Amino acid sequence: SQQGEEDPQALSIQEGENATMNCSYKTSINNLQWYRQNSGRGLVHLILIRSNEREKHSGRLRVTLDTSKKSSSLLITASRAADTASYFCATDTPRSNTGKLIFGQGTTLQVKP
Amino acid sequence: SQTIHQWPATLVQPVGSPLSLECTVEGTSNPNLYWYRQAAGRGLQLLFYSVGIGQISSEVPQNLSASRPQDRQFILSSKKLLLSDSGFYLCASRRESATYEAFFGQGTRLTVV
């Protein structure tokens, strides 16, 4: 079953603007990760935030996590045309040695030059 | 970091034909391995995972099977393909600890005709 649900499903912005994507999940988690997928390609890991963290930065990426609301957001600042891709959140569950990641449906981001 | 080799990149197969997709991993040992399927414009559905040689767990009932004959080799198979098996198949690898990210292959686009 799909754990994470991203919102919005699609987002179109101009280059230089900020893009915000949200993810909600249903059960308790060890951590939450964000991945990027260029069209027709594999996924690439962007950032991981642990369940005891509230905010994390990596370059132009900012991730927040609210475990009380079971939600996370990914902010891409000063977007570029090269940021055009689909973005997925993924969670895994505590007390599991399988490392299974459950992905949401993704947000498709288009950045217009 | 890990490198995931997945082939072929594209495949067109007739209904009823067999399938074998192979995935090999470099840069780590004893990884957890995963097969995901992605429908067009959708999220990733976990099909199989493996925590060791010969250990396969299926997440959803289906026409497919998986095997792990070697530590860093993961194979997805079918004896007789169905139209509904069409999709984008992704192999992923993750170190055992849940603090690590997953690494993905570039995917195989399978079209069953």
GROMACS .gro file of C-alpha atoms in nm:
model
  226
    1SER     CA    1   0.000   0.000   0.000
    2GLN     CA    2   0.112   0.354  -0.058
    3GLN     CA    3   0.218   0.525   0.263
    4GLY     CA    4   0.301   0.870   0.137
    5GLU     CA    5   0.079   1.103  -0.056
    6GLU     CA    6   0.228   1.407  -0.225
    7ASP     CA    7   0.054   1.731  -0.287
    8PRO     CA    8   0.019   1.887  -0.538
    9GLN     CA    9   0.029   1.621  -0.806
   10ALA     CA   10   0.167   1.873  -1.054
   11LEU     CA   11   0.332   2.211  -1.016
   12SER     CA   12   0.441   2.458  -1.281
   13ILE     CA   13   0.651   2.762  -1.192
   14GLN     CA   14   0.888   3.012  -1.350
   15GLU     CA   15   1.262   2.988  -1.314
   16GLY     CA   16   1.378   3.167  -1.000
   17GLU     CA   17   1.060   3.100  -0.805
   18ASN     CA   18   1.040   2.867  -0.507
   19ALA     CA   19   0.867   2.528  -0.530
   20THR     CA   20   0.700   2.365  -0.232
   21MET     CA   21   0.583   2.006  -0.229
   22ASN     CA   22   0.407   1.832   0.057
   23CYS     CA   23   0.391   1.472   0.168
   24SER     CA   24   0.161   1.304   0.416
   25TYR     CA   25   0.199   0.957   0.559
   26LYS     CA   26  -0.006   0.725   0.774
   27THR     CA   27   0.207   0.527   1.020
   28SER     CA   28   0.500   0.598   1.247
   29ILE     CA   29   0.834   0.622   1.070
   30ASN     CA   30   1.208   0.584   1.121
   31ASN     CA   31   1.284   0.856   0.873
   32LEU     CA   32   1.149   1.022   0.565
   33GLN     CA   33   1.338   1.064   0.241
   34TRP     CA   34   1.290   1.266  -0.073
   35TYR     CA   35   1.388   1.142  -0.417
   36ARG     CA   36   1.396   1.296  -0.759
   37GLN     CA   37   1.321   1.121  -1.088
   38ASN     CA   38   1.397   1.264  -1.428
   39SER     CA   39   1.161   1.141  -1.697
   40GLY     CA   40   1.219   0.776  -1.782
   41ARG     CA   41   1.509   0.740  -1.541
   42GLY     CA   42   1.582   0.591  -1.202
   43LEU     CA   43   1.534   0.774  -0.875
   44VAL     CA   44   1.807   0.975  -0.711
   45HIS     CA   45   1.818   1.038  -0.339
   46LEU     CA   46   1.799   1.403  -0.235
   47ILE     CA   47   1.773   1.422   0.140
   48LEU     CA   48   1.687   1.215   0.447
   49ILE     CA   49   1.530   1.353   0.762
   50ARG     CA   50   1.510   1.146   1.077
   51SER     CA   51   1.197   1.120   1.286
   52ASN     CA   52   1.357   1.323   1.566
   53GLU     CA   53   1.454   1.608   1.332
   54ARG     CA   54   1.226   1.895   1.236
   55GLU     CA   55   1.417   2.065   0.958
   56LYS     CA   56   1.710   1.991   0.732
   57HIS     CA   57   1.889   2.183   0.461
   58SER     CA   58   2.098   2.072   0.166
   59GLY     CA   59   2.200   2.339  -0.083
   60ARG     CA   60   1.878   2.484  -0.228
   61LEU     CA   61   1.668   2.216  -0.061
   62ARG     CA   62   1.487   2.257   0.267
   63VAL     CA   63   1.290   1.973   0.422
   64THR     CA   64   1.062   1.993   0.722
   65LEU     CA   65   0.904   1.712   0.915
   66ASP     CA   66   0.604   1.731   1.148
   67THR     CA   67   0.552   1.390   1.305
   68SER     CA   68   0.246   1.508   1.496
   69LYS     CA   69   0.074   1.584   1.164
   70LYS     CA   70   0.249   1.300   0.982
   71SER     CA   71   0.360   1.536   0.711
   72SER     CA   72   0.673   1.669   0.543
   73SER     CA   73   0.747   1.942   0.294
   74LEU     CA   74   1.023   1.989   0.039
   75LEU     CA   75   1.113   2.342  -0.060
   76ILE     CA   76   1.334   2.409  -0.361
   77THR     CA   77   1.451   2.768  -0.361
   78ALA     CA   78   1.549   2.973  -0.667
   79SER     CA   79   1.435   2.699  -0.900
   80ARG     CA   80   1.609   2.627  -1.229
   81ALA     CA   81   1.486   2.464  -1.550
   82ALA     CA   82   1.709   2.167  -1.461
   83ASP     CA   83   1.493   2.108  -1.151
   84THR     CA   84   1.214   1.988  -1.379
   85ALA     CA   85   1.144   1.632  -1.261
   86SER     CA   86   0.914   1.425  -1.043
   87TYR     CA   87   0.971   1.431  -0.670
   88PHE     CA   88   0.876   1.151  -0.434
   89CYS     CA   89   0.872   1.112  -0.060
   90ALA     CA   90   0.946   0.772   0.089
   91THR     CA   91   0.912   0.632   0.437
   92ASP     CA   92   1.017   0.321   0.618
   93THR     CA   93   0.880   0.180   0.934
   94PRO     CA   94   1.041   0.129   1.272
   95ARG     CA   95   1.144  -0.212   1.400
   96SER     CA   96   1.193  -0.346   1.049
   97ASN     CA   97   1.516  -0.494   0.915
   98THR     CA   98   1.388  -0.511   0.560
   99GLY     CA   99   1.458  -0.147   0.477
  100LYS     CA  100   1.144  -0.136   0.265
  101LEU     CA  101   1.075   0.212   0.138
  102ILE     CA  102   0.715   0.301   0.064
  103PHE     CA  103   0.677   0.576  -0.192
  104GLY     CA  104   0.408   0.829  -0.252
  105GLN     CA  105   0.255   0.912  -0.590
  106GLY     CA  106   0.492   1.198  -0.652
  107THR     CA  107   0.475   1.563  -0.754
  108THR     CA  108   0.565   1.652  -1.110
  109LEU     CA  109   0.748   1.983  -1.118
  110GLN     CA  110   0.791   2.188  -1.433
  111VAL     CA  111   1.020   2.489  -1.416
  112LYS     CA  112   0.979   2.719  -1.714
  113PRO     CA  113   1.287   2.911  -1.831
  114SER     CA  114   2.821   0.496  -0.295
  115GLN     CA  115   2.658   0.212  -0.481
  116THR     CA  116   2.608   0.160  -0.853
  117ILE     CA  117   2.310  -0.037  -0.975
  118HIS     CA  118   2.330  -0.198  -1.318
  119GLN     CA  119   1.997  -0.287  -1.469
  120TRP     CA  120   1.928  -0.423  -1.814
  121PRO     CA  121   1.784  -0.411  -2.067
  122ALA     CA  122   1.670  -0.048  -2.077
  123THR     CA  123   1.371  -0.125  -2.296
  124LEU     CA  124   1.196  -0.446  -2.383
  125VAL     CA  125   0.898  -0.534  -2.600
  126GLN     CA  126   0.765  -0.881  -2.543
  127PRO     CA  127   0.458  -1.068  -2.671
  128VAL     CA  128   0.190  -1.190  -2.433
  129GLY     CA  129   0.272  -1.536  -2.306
  130SER     CA  130   0.648  -1.504  -2.350
  131PRO     CA  131   0.894  -1.542  -2.059
  132LEU     CA  132   1.074  -1.256  -1.890
  133SER     CA  133   1.407  -1.217  -1.719
  134LEU     CA  134   1.532  -0.880  -1.593
  135GLU     CA  135   1.866  -0.866  -1.421
  136CYS     CA  136   2.008  -0.626  -1.168
  137THR     CA  137   2.360  -0.624  -1.025
  138VAL     CA  138   2.504  -0.406  -0.753
  139GLU     CA  139   2.851  -0.260  -0.709
  140GLY     CA  140   2.999  -0.080  -0.412
  141THR     CA  141   2.850  -0.267  -0.121
  142SER     CA  142   2.805  -0.618   0.015
  143ASN     CA  143   2.503  -0.789   0.163
  144PRO     CA  144   2.260  -0.518   0.058
  145ASN     CA  145   1.884  -0.533   0.082
  146LEU     CA  146   1.751  -0.550  -0.273
  147TYR     CA  147   1.416  -0.442  -0.414
  148TRP     CA  148   1.210  -0.460  -0.730
  149TYR     CA  149   0.960  -0.181  -0.787
  150ARG     CA  150   0.713  -0.124  -1.067
  151GLN     CA  151   0.598   0.218  -1.175
  152ALA     CA  152   0.290   0.278  -1.385
  153ALA     CA  153   0.295   0.582  -1.614
  154GLY     CA  154   0.277   0.903  -1.411
  155ARG     CA  155   0.240   0.717  -1.084
  156GLY     CA  156   0.436   0.624  -0.778
  157LEU     CA  157   0.642   0.314  -0.714
  158GLN     CA  158   0.485  -0.013  -0.610
  159LEU     CA  159   0.712  -0.251  -0.420
  160LEU     CA  160   0.698  -0.597  -0.578
  161PHE     CA  161   0.972  -0.798  -0.407
  162TYR     CA  162   1.249  -0.749  -0.158
  163SER     CA  163   1.540  -0.961  -0.045
  164VAL     CA  164   1.754  -0.935   0.268
  165GLY     CA  165   1.998  -1.210   0.162
  166ILE     CA  166   2.088  -1.479  -0.089
  167GLY     CA  167   1.789  -1.699  -0.163
  168GLN     CA  168   1.559  -1.491   0.061
  169ILE     CA  169   1.269  -1.339  -0.131
  170SER     CA  170   0.957  -1.173   0.002
  171SER     CA  171   0.666  -1.084  -0.222
  172GLU     CA  172   0.463  -0.776  -0.151
  173VAL     CA  173   0.176  -0.827  -0.394
  174PRO     CA  174   0.028  -1.133  -0.561
  175GLN     CA  175   0.115  -1.133  -0.926
  176ASN     CA  176   0.244  -1.308  -1.231
  177LEU     CA  177   0.605  -1.234  -1.149
  178SER     CA  178   0.874  -1.395  -0.935
  179ALA     CA  179   1.215  -1.290  -0.810
  180SER     CA  180   1.536  -1.467  -0.726
  181ARG     CA  181   1.868  -1.375  -0.568
  182PRO     CA  182   2.126  -1.632  -0.670
  183GLN     CA  183   2.423  -1.422  -0.556
  184ASP     CA  184   2.474  -1.152  -0.296
  185ARG     CA  185   2.464  -0.866  -0.545
  186GLN     CA  186   2.241  -1.011  -0.815
  187PHE     CA  187   1.865  -0.980  -0.824
  188ILE     CA  188   1.648  -1.122  -1.103
  189LEU     CA  189   1.285  -1.057  -1.189
  190SER     CA  190   1.114  -1.327  -1.393
  191SER     CA  191   0.791  -1.442  -1.541
  192LYS     CA  192   0.702  -1.766  -1.716
  193LYS     CA  193   0.421  -1.609  -1.920
  194LEU     CA  194   0.379  -1.235  -1.952
  195LEU     CA  195   0.040  -1.066  -1.934
  196LEU     CA  196  -0.056  -0.731  -2.086
  197SER     CA  197  -0.090  -0.597  -1.732
  198ASP     CA  198   0.279  -0.666  -1.668
  199SER     CA  199   0.371  -0.367  -1.882
  200GLY     CA  200   0.540  -0.091  -1.687
  201PHE     CA  201   0.865   0.061  -1.574
  202TYR     CA  202   1.064  -0.173  -1.350
  203LEU     CA  203   1.322  -0.040  -1.110
  204CYS     CA  204   1.579  -0.228  -0.908
  205ALA     CA  205   1.702  -0.070  -0.586
  206SER     CA  206   1.966  -0.146  -0.328
  207ARG     CA  207   1.997  -0.029   0.026
  208ARG     CA  208   2.241  -0.099   0.305
  209GLU     CA  209   2.084  -0.279   0.596
  210SER     CA  210   2.056   0.013   0.831
  211ALA     CA  211   1.752   0.230   0.787
  212THR     CA  212   1.968   0.539   0.809
  213TYR     CA  213   2.088   0.487   0.455
  214GLU     CA  214   1.936   0.594   0.131
  215ALA     CA  215   1.837   0.364  -0.153
  216PHE     CA  216   2.021   0.354  -0.485
  217PHE     CA  217   1.828   0.286  -0.802
  218GLY     CA  218   1.909   0.145  -1.141
  219GLN     CA  219   1.802   0.330  -1.454
  220GLY     CA  220   1.500   0.109  -1.501
  221THR     CA  221   1.358  -0.120  -1.769
  222ARG     CA  222   1.063  -0.008  -1.975
  223LEU     CA  223   0.866  -0.328  -2.046
  224THR     CA  224   0.588  -0.326  -2.302
  225VAL     CA  225   0.386  -0.643  -2.341
  226VAL     CA  226   0.208  -0.659  -2.676
   0.00000   0.00000   0.00000
